[in-house]
Amino acid sequence: MLIRVFSGCGVHCRFTAPAALALPILLVVCLCWVGCGSEPRVRGRVLLVGIDGATLRIARPMLDRGELPNLSKLGSEGVFGALRSHFPLISPRIWASIATGKVPTQHGILNFSKIEPDGSRHLFSSRDRKAHALWNIASDAGFKVAVINWWTTFPLEKVNGVIVSDHLLPMELTGRRRIASDTSDTATGSIVFPAQWQEKVDALVAKEEPLTEIGDPFADASVFPEWILPGKLSQRYRNDQVVTRIASAVDQELRPDLLMVFLPGIDRVSHRLWFGVEPDSAYKGDYGLTDAKKAAMNDALHQYYRYTDALIGELTRGFGPDDLVLVVSDHGFEAGTKMMVLTGVHDSPRALDGLFFASGPHISNPPKDEWVSVNDVTPSVLRWLGIPIGADMDGRPAAFIDLPPGPSIPSHDSTPIEYVEDGESGMEAEILDQLRSLGYFEGEKPPPPTE
């Protein structure tokens, strides 16, 4: 008989025992549960929002000017600061550290993609992750979870809740997934779990009405240099809106204990707009920019931060004073060039730090010399929820989590992860082309720059 217990003091146990011994064992566990009531589990839900590439270099002056009201509210009611990342500053490996509490050599997601023995390039997948993610751990502990657009979530994992894979956006928003499924000999795999959520997600993708009062900064393409591809950046604006709309709908219907949402837009637009925030002396060569076009790039990037702040306001609507809200980013940006059209990069220590905002019960200001690491996010959420922390995690609960030390276990990675097995996503080539267009695969010819 499989016995599964989640105690009031956060100790989660799964073990097998003969049926004749099940009742005595459960009685012992219940007695232990009664005796550990000195640290009750924190009540409330958790919202974890990831903003790719957001930096305090842009956000802090905007906070001071009152231009980011939702982040300002989180910071004033809780804490905010720099989130220390680790090199190389490659998004999927860092977001996997954020989701597992482990460094890349431990969790196994080392890059965007890998070269197979036959010379072909393939994306790292969820099967390459060697460590349980926060959603696996919370599901095993009996919590309801929802994960929307997080890096490296294909193939889908079965959880106690909903997952919408990061393989959704490039295909669904262009209609190419439907074309691929009609013409390919390969079965098109699910990108939404459970399957009954697929039609709901399709309907949400199709909605056009705006979520915020902040319009598309790239709607007037004439004010920008052509090489920033304003039409592509307009798609990034819509992508973040779609992710937020899906997450909000899932939150309203499911009311998960843990909601994780990933917004990629700031990173994508920063790669092309960063010239607007730097002095001309930071670059070599002539980009042929007028002062007006450079000012338009600067204004658009700041407008995108305001837009992202408004989306955070939408996501936090369902969360109250008893809940934990975390907003984190994986790295910053700096001046640099790639492929002659990308003017923002994240290659040196100047771009090492992302940001974090945390608000809710048991949040306090950490000592000023205490760094918060990307590895600390998952242990912090576990401590807040009352779930034991894995002793094999490289991170520890951040100093802003004002709770006494809790229980730990050797590892959360001993339970099996179940996957949805029904084919490829049908969009790996699309994602690889987008990564090439951002200069991530040295020596490979990027796709032609089209709108």
PDB file of N, CA and C in Angstrom, residues 21-73:
ATOM      1  N   LEU A  21       0.254  -3.222   8.036  1.00  0.00           N
ATOM      2  CA  LEU A  21       0.998  -2.258   8.837  1.00  0.00           C
ATOM      3  C   LEU A  21       0.564  -0.824   8.584  1.00  0.00           C
ATOM      4  N   ALA A  22      -0.308  -0.619   7.617  1.00  0.00           N
ATOM      5  CA  ALA A  22      -0.653   0.744   7.214  1.00  0.00           C
ATOM      6  C   ALA A  22      -1.268   1.531   8.351  1.00  0.00           C
ATOM      7  N   LEU A  23      -2.232   0.927   9.078  1.00  0.00           N
ATOM      8  CA  LEU A  23      -2.903   1.668  10.147  1.00  0.00           C
ATOM      9  C   LEU A  23      -1.952   2.035  11.274  1.00  0.00           C
ATOM     10  N   PRO A  24      -1.118   1.096  11.779  1.00  0.00           N
ATOM     11  CA  PRO A  24      -0.163   1.490  12.832  1.00  0.00           C
ATOM     12  C   PRO A  24       0.788   2.596  12.387  1.00  0.00           C
ATOM     13  N   ILE A  25       1.241   2.528  11.150  1.00  0.00           N
ATOM     14  CA  ILE A  25       2.166   3.555  10.663  1.00  0.00           C
ATOM     15  C   ILE A  25       1.477   4.911  10.622  1.00  0.00           C
ATOM     16  N   LEU A  26       0.247   4.926  10.133  1.00  0.00           N
ATOM     17  CA  LEU A  26      -0.482   6.188  10.059  1.00  0.00           C
ATOM     18  C   LEU A  26      -0.720   6.771  11.449  1.00  0.00           C
ATOM     19  N   LEU A  27      -0.976   5.902  12.451  1.00  0.00           N
ATOM     20  CA  LEU A  27      -1.167   6.396  13.808  1.00  0.00           C
ATOM     21  C   LEU A  27       0.094   7.066  14.330  1.00  0.00           C
ATOM     22  N   VAL A  28       1.251   6.451  14.033  1.00  0.00           N
ATOM     23  CA  VAL A  28       2.517   7.042  14.469  1.00  0.00           C
ATOM     24  C   VAL A  28       2.735   8.389  13.791  1.00  0.00           C
ATOM     25  N   VAL A  29       2.457   8.443  12.457  1.00  0.00           N
ATOM     26  CA  VAL A  29       2.635   9.692  11.725  1.00  0.00           C
ATOM     27  C   VAL A  29       1.739  10.779  12.287  1.00  0.00           C
ATOM     28  N   CYS A  30       0.483  10.423  12.612  1.00  0.00           N
ATOM     29  CA  CYS A  30      -0.447  11.418  13.154  1.00  0.00           C
ATOM     30  C   CYS A  30       0.040  11.952  14.491  1.00  0.00           C
ATOM     31  N   LEU A  31       0.603  11.067  15.347  1.00  0.00           N
ATOM     32  CA  LEU A  31       1.135  11.517  16.619  1.00  0.00           C
ATOM     33  C   LEU A  31       2.302  12.479  16.410  1.00  0.00           C
ATOM     34  N   CYS A  32       3.144  12.161  15.430  1.00  0.00           N
ATOM     35  CA  CYS A  32       4.260  13.051  15.119  1.00  0.00           C
ATOM     36  C   CYS A  32       3.749  14.393  14.621  1.00  0.00           C
ATOM     37  N   TRP A  33       2.706  14.363  13.816  1.00  0.00           N
ATOM     38  CA  TRP A  33       2.133  15.593  13.268  1.00  0.00           C
ATOM     39  C   TRP A  33       1.622  16.491  14.387  1.00  0.00           C
ATOM     40  N   VAL A  34       0.936  15.874  15.377  1.00  0.00           N
ATOM     41  CA  VAL A  34       0.425  16.660  16.492  1.00  0.00           C
ATOM     42  C   VAL A  34       1.568  17.296  17.264  1.00  0.00           C
ATOM     43  N   GLY A  35       2.684  16.572  17.376  1.00  0.00           N
ATOM     44  CA  GLY A  35       3.786  17.063  18.182  1.00  0.00           C
ATOM     45  C   GLY A  35       4.619  18.129  17.534  1.00  0.00           C
ATOM     46  N   CYS A  36       4.426  18.400  16.228  1.00  0.00           N
ATOM     47  CA  CYS A  36       5.283  19.380  15.569  1.00  0.00           C
ATOM     48  C   CYS A  36       4.518  20.651  15.258  1.00  0.00           C
ATOM     49  N   GLY A  37       3.495  20.942  16.050  1.00  0.00           N
ATOM     50  CA  GLY A  37       2.651  22.092  15.769  1.00  0.00           C
ATOM     51  C   GLY A  37       3.281  23.429  16.090  1.00  0.00           C
ATOM     52  N   SER A  38       4.556  23.440  16.497  1.00  0.00           N
ATOM     53  CA  SER A  38       5.173  24.708  16.864  1.00  0.00           C
ATOM     54  C   SER A  38       5.418  25.606  15.671  1.00  0.00           C
ATOM     55  N   GLU A  39       5.440  25.052  14.436  1.00  0.00           N
ATOM     56  CA  GLU A  39       5.649  25.880  13.251  1.00  0.00           C
ATOM     57  C   GLU A  39       4.550  25.584  12.229  1.00  0.00           C
ATOM     58  N   PRO A  40       3.380  26.214  12.366  1.00  0.00           N
ATOM     59  CA  PRO A  40       2.297  25.947  11.421  1.00  0.00           C
ATOM     60  C   PRO A  40       2.661  26.430  10.026  1.00  0.00           C
ATOM     61  N   ARG A  41       2.124  25.748   9.027  1.00  0.00           N
ATOM     62  CA  ARG A  41       2.401  26.137   7.650  1.00  0.00           C
ATOM     63  C   ARG A  41       1.780  27.493   7.367  1.00  0.00           C
ATOM     64  N   VAL A  42       2.533  28.318   6.658  1.00  0.00           N
ATOM     65  CA  VAL A  42       2.027  29.620   6.266  1.00  0.00           C
ATOM     66  C   VAL A  42       0.833  29.430   5.338  1.00  0.00           C
ATOM     67  N   ARG A  43      -0.246  30.154   5.607  1.00  0.00           N
ATOM     68  CA  ARG A  43      -1.407  30.077   4.751  1.00  0.00           C
ATOM     69  C   ARG A  43      -1.300  31.130   3.654  1.00  0.00           C
ATOM     70  N   GLY A  44      -1.927  30.850   2.538  1.00  0.00           N
ATOM     71  CA  GLY A  44      -1.907  31.794   1.430  1.00  0.00           C
ATOM     72  C   GLY A  44      -1.380  31.134   0.175  1.00  0.00           C
ATOM     73  N   ARG A  45      -1.516  31.854  -0.924  1.00  0.00           N
ATOM     74  CA  ARG A  45      -1.065  31.351  -2.222  1.00  0.00           C
ATOM     75  C   ARG A  45       0.214  32.077  -2.633  1.00  0.00           C
ATOM     76  N   VAL A  46       0.844  31.559  -3.701  1.00  0.00           N
ATOM     77  CA  VAL A  46       2.091  32.139  -4.192  1.00  0.00           C
ATOM     78  C   VAL A  46       1.949  32.474  -5.670  1.00  0.00           C
ATOM     79  N   LEU A  47       2.322  33.705  -6.032  1.00  0.00           N
ATOM     80  CA  LEU A  47       2.463  34.128  -7.427  1.00  0.00           C
ATOM     81  C   LEU A  47       3.933  34.405  -7.683  1.00  0.00           C
ATOM     82  N   LEU A  48       4.518  33.708  -8.653  1.00  0.00           N
ATOM     83  CA  LEU A  48       5.902  33.924  -9.053  1.00  0.00           C
ATOM     84  C   LEU A  48       5.911  34.353 -10.512  1.00  0.00           C
ATOM     85  N   VAL A  49       6.287  35.604 -10.761  1.00  0.00           N
ATOM     86  CA  VAL A  49       6.325  36.155 -12.115  1.00  0.00           C
ATOM     87  C   VAL A  49       7.770  36.317 -12.541  1.00  0.00           C
ATOM     88  N   GLY A  50       8.131  35.731 -13.676  1.00  0.00           N
ATOM     89  CA  GLY A  50       9.457  35.902 -14.246  1.00  0.00           C
ATOM     90  C   GLY A  50       9.422  36.920 -15.371  1.00  0.00           C
ATOM     91  N   ILE A  51      10.313  37.913 -15.314  1.00  0.00           N
ATOM     92  CA  ILE A  51      10.428  38.922 -16.372  1.00  0.00           C
ATOM     93  C   ILE A  51      11.814  38.779 -16.976  1.00  0.00           C
ATOM     94  N   ASP A  52      11.891  38.301 -18.179  1.00  0.00           N
ATOM     95  CA  ASP A  52      13.180  38.032 -18.803  1.00  0.00           C
ATOM     96  C   ASP A  52      13.928  39.337 -19.069  1.00  0.00           C
ATOM     97  N   GLY A  53      15.140  39.459 -18.515  1.00  0.00           N
ATOM     98  CA  GLY A  53      16.021  40.566 -18.849  1.00  0.00           C
ATOM     99  C   GLY A  53      15.703  41.900 -18.206  1.00  0.00           C
ATOM    100  N   ALA A  54      14.820  41.952 -17.214  1.00  0.00           N
ATOM    101  CA  ALA A  54      14.505  43.230 -16.565  1.00  0.00           C
ATOM    102  C   ALA A  54      15.641  43.635 -15.642  1.00  0.00           C
ATOM    103  N   THR A  55      15.983  44.920 -15.632  1.00  0.00           N
ATOM    104  CA  THR A  55      17.118  45.398 -14.852  1.00  0.00           C
ATOM    105  C   THR A  55      16.749  46.624 -14.040  1.00  0.00           C
ATOM    106  N   LEU A  56      17.336  46.726 -12.851  1.00  0.00           N
ATOM    107  CA  LEU A  56      17.126  47.906 -12.016  1.00  0.00           C
ATOM    108  C   LEU A  56      17.751  49.151 -12.631  1.00  0.00           C
ATOM    109  N   ARG A  57      18.654  48.973 -13.563  1.00  0.00           N
ATOM    110  CA  ARG A  57      19.229  50.147 -14.234  1.00  0.00           C
ATOM    111  C   ARG A  57      18.138  50.959 -14.926  1.00  0.00           C
ATOM    112  N   ILE A  58      17.130  50.286 -15.447  1.00  0.00           N
ATOM    113  CA  ILE A  58      15.970  50.967 -16.031  1.00  0.00           C
ATOM    114  C   ILE A  58      14.880  51.152 -14.982  1.00  0.00           C
ATOM    115  N   ALA A  59      14.618  50.119 -14.198  1.00  0.00           N
ATOM    116  CA  ALA A  59      13.455  50.131 -13.310  1.00  0.00           C
ATOM    117  C   ALA A  59      13.598  51.092 -12.137  1.00  0.00           C
ATOM    118  N   ARG A  60      14.798  51.211 -11.558  1.00  0.00           N
ATOM    119  CA  ARG A  60      14.910  52.022 -10.337  1.00  0.00           C
ATOM    120  C   ARG A  60      14.578  53.497 -10.587  1.00  0.00           C
ATOM    121  N   PRO A  61      15.134  54.145 -11.619  1.00  0.00           N
ATOM    122  CA  PRO A  61      14.728  55.537 -11.866  1.00  0.00           C
ATOM    123  C   PRO A  61      13.238  55.664 -12.161  1.00  0.00           C
ATOM    124  N   MET A  62      12.662  54.677 -12.828  1.00  0.00           N
ATOM    125  CA  MET A  62      11.236  54.718 -13.108  1.00  0.00           C
ATOM    126  C   MET A  62      10.429  54.576 -11.822  1.00  0.00           C
ATOM    127  N   LEU A  63      10.895  53.742 -10.898  1.00  0.00           N
ATOM    128  CA  LEU A  63      10.243  53.637  -9.591  1.00  0.00           C
ATOM    129  C   LEU A  63      10.291  54.971  -8.860  1.00  0.00           C
ATOM    130  N   ASP A  64      11.450  55.620  -8.917  1.00  0.00           N
ATOM    131  CA  ASP A  64      11.607  56.904  -8.234  1.00  0.00           C
ATOM    132  C   ASP A  64      10.666  57.956  -8.815  1.00  0.00           C
ATOM    133  N   ARG A  65      10.369  57.837 -10.110  1.00  0.00           N
ATOM    134  CA  ARG A  65       9.477  58.807 -10.758  1.00  0.00           C
ATOM    135  C   ARG A  65       8.006  58.397 -10.676  1.00  0.00           C
ATOM    136  N   GLY A  66       7.719  57.263 -10.031  1.00  0.00           N
ATOM    137  CA  GLY A  66       6.339  56.819  -9.897  1.00  0.00           C
ATOM    138  C   GLY A  66       5.743  56.237 -11.165  1.00  0.00           C
ATOM    139  N   GLU A  67       6.592  55.726 -12.068  1.00  0.00           N
ATOM    140  CA  GLU A  67       6.119  55.238 -13.357  1.00  0.00           C
ATOM    141  C   GLU A  67       5.794  53.745 -13.365  1.00  0.00           C
ATOM    142  N   LEU A  68       6.110  53.041 -12.279  1.00  0.00           N
ATOM    143  CA  LEU A  68       5.843  51.600 -12.195  1.00  0.00           C
ATOM    144  C   LEU A  68       5.031  51.349 -10.926  1.00  0.00           C
ATOM    145  N   PRO A  69       3.761  51.714 -10.931  1.00  0.00           N
ATOM    146  CA  PRO A  69       2.992  51.697  -9.674  1.00  0.00           C
ATOM    147  C   PRO A  69       2.811  50.321  -9.063  1.00  0.00           C
ATOM    148  N   ASN A  70       2.679  49.286  -9.879  1.00  0.00           N
ATOM    149  CA  ASN A  70       2.447  47.949  -9.323  1.00  0.00           C
ATOM    150  C   ASN A  70       3.713  47.374  -8.695  1.00  0.00           C
ATOM    151  N   LEU A  71       4.847  47.537  -9.366  1.00  0.00           N
ATOM    152  CA  LEU A  71       6.102  47.110  -8.752  1.00  0.00           C
ATOM    153  C   LEU A  71       6.428  47.972  -7.538  1.00  0.00           C
ATOM    154  N   SER A  72       6.121  49.261  -7.613  1.00  0.00           N
ATOM    155  CA  SER A  72       6.361  50.145  -6.479  1.00  0.00           C
ATOM    156  C   SER A  72       5.563  49.700  -5.254  1.00  0.00           C
ATOM    157  N   LYS A  73       4.324  49.275  -5.474  1.00  0.00           N
ATOM    158  CA  LYS A  73       3.485  48.803  -4.372  1.00  0.00           C
ATOM    159  C   LYS A  73       4.087  47.552  -3.733  1.00  0.00           C
TER     160      LYS A  73
END
